[in-house]
């Protein structure tokens, strides 16, 4: 564990950014996507008209500002503690979606969110602590060990299968396709962000880390992964209810990030059977909440609305339905 000072610096950076900047960015970007859908080809079908919408760019600026501070947080606190603080953005995003986008959660959707939050909190409270990392070289050694290389290969294969096999056939019918891509890639992004964050921190302290090729390699990985995440997150927001996308994305992203962190830093070896069992219960709770959110997203809609929401290609009617559909 880092010292108490850096521990609290990381949390102070992560708390407001995740809650305000990143939470609001989902809503503002969705507003831009809705406007773009009425003026050109939708993002869900490969269109990029949203690039000409000021609201979308305002949302991106908000997200970038939040991620910059969140990026700094990873340099001061363990990823396994910083990442789960994204739960606050779900609450903030859901409140804004309720009042601004008129996207309301059904009672079972609220229960699903609660289960996700309880499960995530359980995992965080019982997750092993990440050891201190003092140089990019140390991160590189951990990233090139067999266990994490296997994880990277599994993620790469899963992402390729989702992109080339399921995006066209199921992407606009099942949000887990888009969110799965974002979450899997996101777990790799966080490990890269952790490395670059440490490099910047040490560089500012007088130990230049940018003389090492590993630092630049991690930087390229972060940029590539972030661009891919933005692309598929846009598709998810353009197709599905924001009140559903936000919590499910948070849960999957956090879960994969915790798995990646545990594999990379090997804290699992320090845990006893009780801690492992508690974490497994947390994962089961998260899966239950995610399933409930996904399966009840159309509850409360009239039959005609449910039918329309299943066909997101109908525009602009489908956009209107997406805004008013309930979980």
mmCIF file of C-alpha atoms in Angstrom:
data_model
loop_
_atom_site.group_PDB
_atom_site.id
_atom_site.type_symbol
_atom_site.label_atom_id
_atom_site.label_comp_id
_atom_site.label_asym_id
_atom_site.label_seq_id
_atom_site.Cartn_x
_atom_site.Cartn_y
_atom_site.Cartn_z
ATOM 1 C CA UNK A 1 0.000 0.000 0.000
ATOM 2 C CA UNK A 2 1.247 3.516 -0.709
ATOM 3 C CA UNK A 3 1.657 6.002 2.128
ATOM 4 C CA UNK A 4 -1.366 7.688 3.623
ATOM 5 C CA UNK A 5 -0.626 10.976 1.823
ATOM 6 C CA UNK A 6 -0.491 9.506 -1.678
ATOM 7 C CA UNK A 7 -3.414 7.221 -0.792
ATOM 8 C CA UNK A 8 -5.668 10.201 -0.055
ATOM 9 C CA UNK A 9 -4.344 12.216 -3.004
ATOM 10 C CA UNK A 10 -5.409 9.375 -5.298
ATOM 11 C CA UNK A 11 -8.873 9.232 -3.783
ATOM 12 C CA UNK A 12 -9.383 12.999 -3.834
ATOM 13 C CA UNK A 13 -8.469 13.029 -7.530
ATOM 14 C CA UNK A 14 -10.701 10.064 -8.343
ATOM 15 C CA UNK A 15 -13.832 10.917 -6.335
ATOM 16 C CA UNK A 16 -14.936 14.256 -7.854
ATOM 17 C CA UNK A 17 -13.748 13.451 -11.374
ATOM 18 C CA UNK A 18 -15.609 10.161 -11.599
ATOM 19 C CA UNK A 19 -18.736 11.581 -10.006
ATOM 20 C CA UNK A 20 -19.073 14.901 -11.832
ATOM 21 C CA UNK A 21 -16.975 15.044 -14.985
ATOM 22 C CA UNK A 22 -17.212 11.459 -16.221
ATOM 23 C CA UNK A 23 -20.780 10.933 -14.995
ATOM 24 C CA UNK A 24 -22.042 14.042 -16.776
ATOM 25 C CA UNK A 25 -20.054 13.253 -19.923
ATOM 26 C CA UNK A 26 -22.293 10.229 -20.602
ATOM 27 C CA UNK A 27 -25.362 12.456 -20.624
ATOM 28 C CA UNK A 28 -23.916 15.295 -22.688
ATOM 29 C CA UNK A 29 -22.455 12.898 -25.253
ATOM 30 C CA UNK A 30 -25.810 11.134 -25.502
ATOM 31 C CA UNK A 31 -27.483 14.484 -26.198
ATOM 32 C CA UNK A 32 -25.010 15.059 -29.026
ATOM 33 C CA UNK A 33 -25.600 11.567 -30.409
ATOM 34 C CA UNK A 34 -29.376 12.106 -30.363
ATOM 35 C CA UNK A 35 -29.020 15.366 -32.296
ATOM 36 C CA UNK A 36 -26.588 13.750 -34.744
ATOM 37 C CA UNK A 37 -29.031 10.898 -35.390
ATOM 38 C CA UNK A 38 -31.551 13.364 -36.813
ATOM 39 C CA UNK A 39 -28.997 15.000 -39.093
ATOM 40 C CA UNK A 40 -27.006 12.098 -40.468
ATOM 41 C CA UNK A 41 -26.027 8.437 -40.172
ATOM 42 C CA UNK A 42 -26.121 7.141 -36.598
ATOM 43 C CA UNK A 43 -22.972 6.152 -34.714
ATOM 44 C CA UNK A 44 -24.493 2.718 -34.112
ATOM 45 C CA UNK A 45 -24.508 2.072 -37.865
ATOM 46 C CA UNK A 46 -21.022 3.439 -38.504
ATOM 47 C CA UNK A 47 -21.851 7.126 -38.927
ATOM 48 C CA UNK A 48 -19.664 9.937 -37.638
ATOM 49 C CA UNK A 49 -22.027 12.897 -37.883
ATOM 50 C CA UNK A 50 -21.734 13.278 -34.109
ATOM 51 C CA UNK A 51 -18.286 14.777 -34.724
ATOM 52 C CA UNK A 52 -20.055 17.933 -35.895
ATOM 53 C CA UNK A 53 -22.214 18.221 -32.768
ATOM 54 C CA UNK A 54 -21.019 20.691 -30.064
ATOM 55 C CA UNK A 55 -22.754 18.674 -27.319
ATOM 56 C CA UNK A 56 -20.766 15.563 -28.209
ATOM 57 C CA UNK A 57 -17.509 17.506 -28.045
ATOM 58 C CA UNK A 58 -18.550 19.099 -24.748
ATOM 59 C CA UNK A 59 -19.153 15.604 -23.404
ATOM 60 C CA UNK A 60 -15.760 14.481 -24.698
ATOM 61 C CA UNK A 61 -14.037 17.466 -23.069
ATOM 62 C CA UNK A 62 -15.771 16.618 -19.782
ATOM 63 C CA UNK A 63 -14.692 12.990 -20.063
ATOM 64 C CA UNK A 64 -11.121 13.900 -20.999
ATOM 65 C CA UNK A 65 -10.871 16.330 -18.079
ATOM 66 C CA UNK A 66 -12.141 13.655 -15.705
ATOM 67 C CA UNK A 67 -9.830 11.005 -17.123
ATOM 68 C CA UNK A 68 -6.783 13.265 -16.851
ATOM 69 C CA UNK A 69 -7.337 13.697 -13.112
ATOM 70 C CA UNK A 70 -8.295 10.027 -12.831
ATOM 71 C CA UNK A 71 -5.114 9.229 -14.774
ATOM 72 C CA UNK A 72 -3.136 11.099 -12.118
ATOM 73 C CA UNK A 73 -4.973 9.190 -9.393
ATOM 74 C CA UNK A 74 -3.552 5.899 -10.689
ATOM 75 C CA UNK A 75 -0.055 7.243 -10.055
ATOM 76 C CA UNK A 76 -0.835 7.823 -6.359
ATOM 77 C CA UNK A 77 -3.171 4.958 -5.436
ATOM 78 C CA UNK A 78 -3.644 1.302 -6.446
ATOM 79 C CA UNK A 79 -5.802 0.657 -9.503
ATOM 80 C CA UNK A 80 -7.777 -1.899 -7.531
ATOM 81 C CA UNK A 81 -8.987 0.927 -5.260
ATOM 82 C CA UNK A 82 -9.246 3.837 -7.717
ATOM 83 C CA UNK A 83 -11.240 2.013 -10.403
ATOM 84 C CA UNK A 84 -14.225 0.977 -8.223
ATOM 85 C CA UNK A 85 -14.814 4.624 -7.274
ATOM 86 C CA UNK A 86 -16.455 4.859 -10.698
ATOM 87 C CA UNK A 87 -19.596 3.651 -8.930
ATOM 88 C CA UNK A 88 -20.266 7.279 -8.003
ATOM 89 C CA UNK A 89 -20.501 8.225 -11.682
ATOM 90 C CA UNK A 90 -23.357 5.740 -12.099
ATOM 91 C CA UNK A 91 -25.439 7.483 -9.454
ATOM 92 C CA UNK A 92 -24.677 10.920 -10.885
ATOM 93 C CA UNK A 93 -25.270 9.764 -14.465
ATOM 94 C CA UNK A 94 -28.558 8.061 -13.580
ATOM 95 C CA UNK A 95 -29.858 11.182 -11.807
ATOM 96 C CA UNK A 96 -28.982 13.380 -14.788
ATOM 97 C CA UNK A 97 -30.484 10.851 -17.229
ATOM 98 C CA UNK A 98 -33.701 10.865 -15.202
ATOM 99 C CA UNK A 99 -34.134 14.638 -15.364
ATOM 100 C CA UNK A 100 -32.481 15.529 -18.677
ATOM 101 C CA UNK A 101 -32.947 12.532 -20.985
ATOM 102 C CA UNK A 102 -36.157 11.300 -19.324
ATOM 103 C CA UNK A 103 -34.638 7.813 -19.092
ATOM 104 C CA UNK A 104 -36.190 6.262 -15.998
ATOM 105 C CA UNK A 105 -35.160 3.088 -14.234
ATOM 106 C CA UNK A 106 -37.832 0.487 -13.573
ATOM 107 C CA UNK A 107 -37.973 -0.753 -9.968
ATOM 108 C CA UNK A 108 -36.116 -3.930 -10.980
ATOM 109 C CA UNK A 109 -33.519 -1.777 -12.691
ATOM 110 C CA UNK A 110 -32.971 0.058 -9.403
ATOM 111 C CA UNK A 111 -32.605 -3.296 -7.671
ATOM 112 C CA UNK A 112 -30.111 -4.372 -10.332
ATOM 113 C CA UNK A 113 -28.051 -1.219 -9.735
ATOM 114 C CA UNK A 114 -28.148 -1.844 -5.993
ATOM 115 C CA UNK A 115 -26.915 -5.411 -6.459
ATOM 116 C CA UNK A 116 -24.112 -4.185 -8.704
ATOM 117 C CA UNK A 117 -23.053 -1.625 -6.132
ATOM 118 C CA UNK A 118 -23.163 -4.117 -3.251
ATOM 119 C CA UNK A 119 -21.176 -6.686 -5.218
ATOM 120 C CA UNK A 120 -18.558 -4.165 -6.305
ATOM 121 C CA UNK A 121 -18.218 -2.805 -2.761
ATOM 122 C CA UNK A 122 -17.789 -6.329 -1.394
ATOM 123 C CA UNK A 123 -14.978 -7.032 -3.850
ATOM 124 C CA UNK A 124 -13.219 -3.750 -3.143
ATOM 125 C CA UNK A 125 -13.380 -4.167 0.639
ATOM 126 C CA UNK A 126 -11.909 -7.657 0.478
ATOM 127 C CA UNK A 127 -9.599 -7.295 -2.511
ATOM 128 C CA UNK A 128 -5.852 -7.636 -1.880
ATOM 129 C CA UNK A 129 -3.731 -4.510 -1.763
ATOM 130 C CA UNK A 130 -1.496 -3.655 -4.677
ATOM 131 C CA UNK A 131 2.214 -3.470 -3.924
ATOM 132 C CA UNK A 132 4.156 -0.254 -4.471
ATOM 133 C CA UNK A 133 5.633 0.276 -7.929
ATOM 134 C CA UNK A 134 8.603 2.617 -8.216
ATOM 135 C CA UNK A 135 9.625 2.500 -11.882
ATOM 136 C CA UNK A 136 8.342 1.700 -15.345
ATOM 137 C CA UNK A 137 10.847 -1.142 -15.512
ATOM 138 C CA UNK A 138 9.076 -2.847 -12.615
ATOM 139 C CA UNK A 139 5.714 -2.566 -14.364
ATOM 140 C CA UNK A 140 7.226 -3.936 -17.578
ATOM 141 C CA UNK A 141 8.608 -6.971 -15.728
ATOM 142 C CA UNK A 142 5.186 -7.663 -14.236
ATOM 143 C CA UNK A 143 3.431 -7.142 -17.591
ATOM 144 C CA UNK A 144 5.699 -9.606 -19.396
ATOM 145 C CA UNK A 145 5.315 -12.469 -16.938
ATOM 146 C CA UNK A 146 3.478 -15.578 -18.251
ATOM 147 C CA UNK A 147 0.272 -15.103 -16.233
ATOM 148 C CA UNK A 148 -0.440 -11.599 -17.503
ATOM 149 C CA UNK A 149 0.658 -12.451 -21.055
ATOM 150 C CA UNK A 150 -1.943 -15.227 -21.053
ATOM 151 C CA UNK A 151 -4.566 -12.714 -19.851
ATOM 152 C CA UNK A 152 -3.608 -10.295 -22.646
ATOM 153 C CA UNK A 153 -3.924 -13.089 -25.229
ATOM 154 C CA UNK A 154 -7.350 -14.114 -23.883
ATOM 155 C CA UNK A 155 -8.533 -10.488 -23.986
ATOM 156 C CA UNK A 156 -7.193 -10.012 -27.536
ATOM 157 C CA UNK A 157 -8.947 -13.147 -28.789
ATOM 158 C CA UNK A 158 -12.219 -12.262 -27.030
ATOM 159 C CA UNK A 159 -12.186 -8.706 -28.420
ATOM 160 C CA UNK A 160 -11.437 -9.905 -31.956
ATOM 161 C CA UNK A 161 -14.275 -12.440 -31.776
ATOM 162 C CA UNK A 162 -16.703 -9.783 -30.528
ATOM 163 C CA UNK A 163 -15.656 -7.264 -33.182
ATOM 164 C CA UNK A 164 -15.469 -9.540 -36.221
ATOM 165 C CA UNK A 165 -18.153 -12.089 -35.313
ATOM 166 C CA UNK A 166 -20.818 -10.418 -33.170
ATOM 167 C CA UNK A 167 -20.764 -6.644 -33.722
ATOM 168 C CA UNK A 168 -22.641 -6.713 -37.037
ATOM 169 C CA UNK A 169 -25.076 -9.488 -36.130
ATOM 170 C CA UNK A 170 -25.784 -8.742 -32.443
ATOM 171 C CA UNK A 171 -24.267 -5.338 -31.629
ATOM 172 C CA UNK A 172 -27.504 -3.385 -32.054
ATOM 173 C CA UNK A 173 -29.606 -6.011 -30.271
ATOM 174 C CA UNK A 174 -27.423 -6.882 -27.292
ATOM 175 C CA UNK A 175 -25.523 -4.143 -25.475
ATOM 176 C CA UNK A 176 -23.160 -6.692 -23.927
ATOM 177 C CA UNK A 177 -21.301 -6.855 -27.259
ATOM 178 C CA UNK A 178 -20.265 -3.186 -27.290
ATOM 179 C CA UNK A 179 -19.791 -2.986 -23.524
ATOM 180 C CA UNK A 180 -17.830 -6.239 -23.492
ATOM 181 C CA UNK A 181 -15.360 -4.809 -25.996
ATOM 182 C CA UNK A 182 -14.976 -1.576 -23.981
ATOM 183 C CA UNK A 183 -14.578 -3.406 -20.668
ATOM 184 C CA UNK A 184 -12.055 -5.986 -21.847
ATOM 185 C CA UNK A 185 -9.902 -3.372 -23.544
ATOM 186 C CA UNK A 186 -10.395 -1.071 -20.552
ATOM 187 C CA UNK A 187 -8.730 -3.537 -18.200
ATOM 188 C CA UNK A 188 -5.592 -3.393 -20.357
ATOM 189 C CA UNK A 189 -5.889 0.390 -20.611
ATOM 190 C CA UNK A 190 -5.803 0.777 -16.821
ATOM 191 C CA UNK A 191 -2.617 -1.269 -16.548
ATOM 192 C CA UNK A 192 -1.057 0.956 -19.222
ATOM 193 C CA UNK A 193 -2.345 4.101 -17.511
ATOM 194 C CA UNK A 194 -0.832 2.903 -14.247
ATOM 195 C CA UNK A 195 2.557 2.546 -15.954
ATOM 196 C CA UNK A 196 2.420 5.937 -17.715
ATOM 197 C CA UNK A 197 1.133 7.610 -14.548
ATOM 198 C CA UNK A 198 4.085 6.256 -12.569
ATOM 199 C CA UNK A 199 6.429 7.379 -15.353
ATOM 200 C CA UNK A 200 5.082 10.936 -15.220
ATOM 201 C CA UNK A 201 5.182 11.043 -11.433
ATOM 202 C CA UNK A 202 8.808 9.868 -11.305
ATOM 203 C CA UNK A 203 9.774 12.201 -14.141
ATOM 204 C CA UNK A 204 8.366 15.193 -12.272
ATOM 205 C CA UNK A 205 10.361 14.048 -9.238
ATOM 206 C CA UNK A 206 13.565 14.238 -11.290
ATOM 207 C CA UNK A 207 13.913 10.639 -12.532
ATOM 208 C CA UNK A 208 13.216 10.793 -16.270
ATOM 209 C CA UNK A 209 11.304 7.647 -17.320
ATOM 210 C CA UNK A 210 10.796 8.687 -20.929
ATOM 211 C CA UNK A 211 14.293 7.564 -21.854
ATOM 212 C CA UNK A 212 12.976 3.991 -21.696
ATOM 213 C CA UNK A 213 11.173 2.495 -24.705
ATOM 214 C CA UNK A 214 8.765 0.734 -22.296
ATOM 215 C CA UNK A 215 7.271 4.090 -21.341
ATOM 216 C CA UNK A 216 6.543 4.960 -24.978
ATOM 217 C CA UNK A 217 5.175 1.483 -25.640
ATOM 218 C CA UNK A 218 2.759 1.805 -22.721
ATOM 219 C CA UNK A 219 1.763 5.249 -24.043
ATOM 220 C CA UNK A 220 0.939 3.845 -27.487
ATOM 221 C CA UNK A 221 -1.086 1.039 -25.903
ATOM 222 C CA UNK A 222 -3.079 3.533 -23.818
ATOM 223 C CA UNK A 223 -3.848 5.760 -26.828
ATOM 224 C CA UNK A 224 -4.883 2.845 -29.047
ATOM 225 C CA UNK A 225 -7.069 1.259 -26.366
ATOM 226 C CA UNK A 226 -8.724 4.587 -25.480
ATOM 227 C CA UNK A 227 -9.654 5.302 -29.108
ATOM 228 C CA UNK A 228 -11.179 1.834 -29.462
ATOM 229 C CA UNK A 229 -13.146 2.242 -26.228
ATOM 230 C CA UNK A 230 -14.507 5.638 -27.311
ATOM 231 C CA UNK A 231 -15.680 4.195 -30.638
ATOM 232 C CA UNK A 232 -17.653 1.308 -29.153
ATOM 233 C CA UNK A 233 -18.908 3.281 -26.157
ATOM 234 C CA UNK A 234 -20.418 5.766 -28.630
ATOM 235 C CA UNK A 235 -22.186 2.893 -30.356
ATOM 236 C CA UNK A 236 -23.543 1.611 -27.029
ATOM 237 C CA UNK A 237 -24.793 5.044 -25.942
ATOM 238 C CA UNK A 238 -26.363 5.675 -29.355
ATOM 239 C CA UNK A 239 -28.247 2.372 -29.322
ATOM 240 C CA UNK A 240 -29.230 1.694 -25.725
ATOM 241 C CA UNK A 241 -30.612 3.468 -22.660
ATOM 242 C CA UNK A 242 -27.906 5.481 -20.877
ATOM 243 C CA UNK A 243 -29.312 4.423 -17.502
ATOM 244 C CA UNK A 244 -28.508 0.825 -18.456
ATOM 245 C CA UNK A 245 -25.229 1.351 -20.303
ATOM 246 C CA UNK A 246 -23.585 3.321 -17.475
ATOM 247 C CA UNK A 247 -23.980 0.767 -14.633
ATOM 248 C CA UNK A 248 -23.330 -2.313 -16.772
ATOM 249 C CA UNK A 249 -20.217 -0.732 -18.268
ATOM 250 C CA UNK A 250 -19.004 0.219 -14.793
ATOM 251 C CA UNK A 251 -19.555 -3.272 -13.415
ATOM 252 C CA UNK A 252 -17.852 -5.094 -16.276
ATOM 253 C CA UNK A 253 -14.995 -2.609 -16.529
ATOM 254 C CA UNK A 254 -14.336 -2.740 -12.778
ATOM 255 C CA UNK A 255 -14.542 -6.527 -12.657
ATOM 256 C CA UNK A 256 -12.092 -7.053 -15.522
ATOM 257 C CA UNK A 257 -9.754 -4.397 -14.116
ATOM 258 C CA UNK A 258 -9.681 -6.110 -10.725
ATOM 259 C CA UNK A 259 -8.974 -9.454 -12.403
ATOM 260 C CA UNK A 260 -6.169 -7.921 -14.486
ATOM 261 C CA UNK A 261 -4.693 -6.183 -11.435
ATOM 262 C CA UNK A 262 -4.776 -9.336 -9.325
ATOM 263 C CA UNK A 263 -3.108 -11.365 -12.086
ATOM 264 C CA UNK A 264 -0.472 -8.745 -12.802
ATOM 265 C CA UNK A 265 0.453 -7.923 -9.223
ATOM 266 C CA UNK A 266 -0.242 -11.416 -7.774
ATOM 267 C CA UNK A 267 -1.882 -10.277 -4.555
ATOM 268 C CA UNK A 268 -4.158 -13.332 -4.703
ATOM 269 C CA UNK A 269 -1.325 -15.382 -3.220
ATOM 270 C CA UNK A 270 -1.611 -13.393 0.034
ATOM 271 C CA UNK A 271 -5.307 -14.129 0.557
ATOM 272 C CA UNK A 272 -6.919 -16.778 2.708
ATOM 273 C CA UNK A 273 -9.940 -18.928 1.852
ATOM 274 C CA UNK A 274 -12.364 -16.550 3.587
ATOM 275 C CA UNK A 275 -11.276 -13.551 1.517
ATOM 276 C CA UNK A 276 -11.431 -15.506 -1.731
ATOM 277 C CA UNK A 277 -14.915 -16.821 -0.894
ATOM 278 C CA UNK A 278 -16.123 -13.300 -0.106
ATOM 279 C CA UNK A 279 -14.786 -12.005 -3.420
ATOM 280 C CA UNK A 280 -16.525 -14.827 -5.276
ATOM 281 C CA UNK A 281 -19.791 -13.878 -3.560
ATOM 282 C CA UNK A 282 -19.202 -10.308 -4.691
ATOM 283 C CA UNK A 283 -18.756 -11.434 -8.282
ATOM 284 C CA UNK A 284 -21.938 -13.509 -8.140
ATOM 285 C CA UNK A 285 -23.818 -10.487 -6.790
ATOM 286 C CA UNK A 286 -22.458 -8.324 -9.619
ATOM 287 C CA UNK A 287 -23.452 -10.900 -12.227
ATOM 288 C CA UNK A 288 -26.951 -11.088 -10.724
ATOM 289 C CA UNK A 289 -27.338 -7.314 -10.840
ATOM 290 C CA UNK A 290 -26.036 -7.142 -14.416
ATOM 291 C CA UNK A 291 -28.419 -9.894 -15.519
ATOM 292 C CA UNK A 292 -31.352 -8.155 -13.838
ATOM 293 C CA UNK A 293 -30.488 -4.832 -15.481
ATOM 294 C CA UNK A 294 -30.184 -6.401 -18.909
ATOM 295 C CA UNK A 295 -33.260 -8.627 -18.772
ATOM 296 C CA UNK A 296 -35.624 -5.956 -17.396
ATOM 297 C CA UNK A 297 -34.553 -3.020 -19.590
ATOM 298 C CA UNK A 298 -37.891 -3.081 -21.495
ATOM 299 C CA UNK A 299 -40.194 -3.671 -18.516
ATOM 300 C CA UNK A 300 -43.005 -1.141 -18.302
ATOM 301 C CA UNK A 301 -42.994 -0.375 -22.018
ATOM 302 C CA UNK A 302 -46.025 -0.883 -24.195
ATOM 303 C CA UNK A 303 -45.698 -3.781 -26.669
ATOM 304 C CA UNK A 304 -45.248 -1.359 -29.581
ATOM 305 C CA UNK A 305 -42.434 0.440 -27.752
ATOM 306 C CA UNK A 306 -40.637 -2.794 -26.951
ATOM 307 C CA UNK A 307 -40.852 -3.804 -30.588
ATOM 308 C CA UNK A 308 -39.497 -0.451 -31.731
ATOM 309 C CA UNK A 309 -36.626 -0.481 -29.239
ATOM 310 C CA UNK A 310 -35.494 -3.834 -30.579
ATOM 311 C CA UNK A 311 -34.952 -2.222 -33.971
ATOM 312 C CA UNK A 312 -32.506 0.636 -33.359
ATOM 313 C CA UNK A 313 -32.057 1.216 -37.071
ATOM 314 C CA UNK A 314 -35.409 2.977 -37.269
ATOM 315 C CA UNK A 315 -34.501 6.629 -37.013
ATOM 316 C CA UNK A 316 -35.551 9.061 -35.696
ATOM 317 C CA UNK A 317 -38.345 7.059 -34.030
ATOM 318 C CA UNK A 318 -35.916 4.562 -32.573
ATOM 319 C CA UNK A 319 -33.948 7.382 -31.002
ATOM 320 C CA UNK A 320 -37.056 8.687 -29.314
ATOM 321 C CA UNK A 321 -37.953 5.217 -28.087
ATOM 322 C CA UNK A 322 -34.430 4.753 -26.746
ATOM 323 C CA UNK A 323 -34.803 7.901 -24.709
ATOM 324 C CA UNK A 324 -38.099 6.908 -23.146
ATOM 325 C CA UNK A 325 -37.597 3.161 -22.715
ATOM 326 C CA UNK A 326 -37.472 1.886 -19.153
ATOM 327 C CA UNK A 327 -35.437 -0.929 -17.718
#
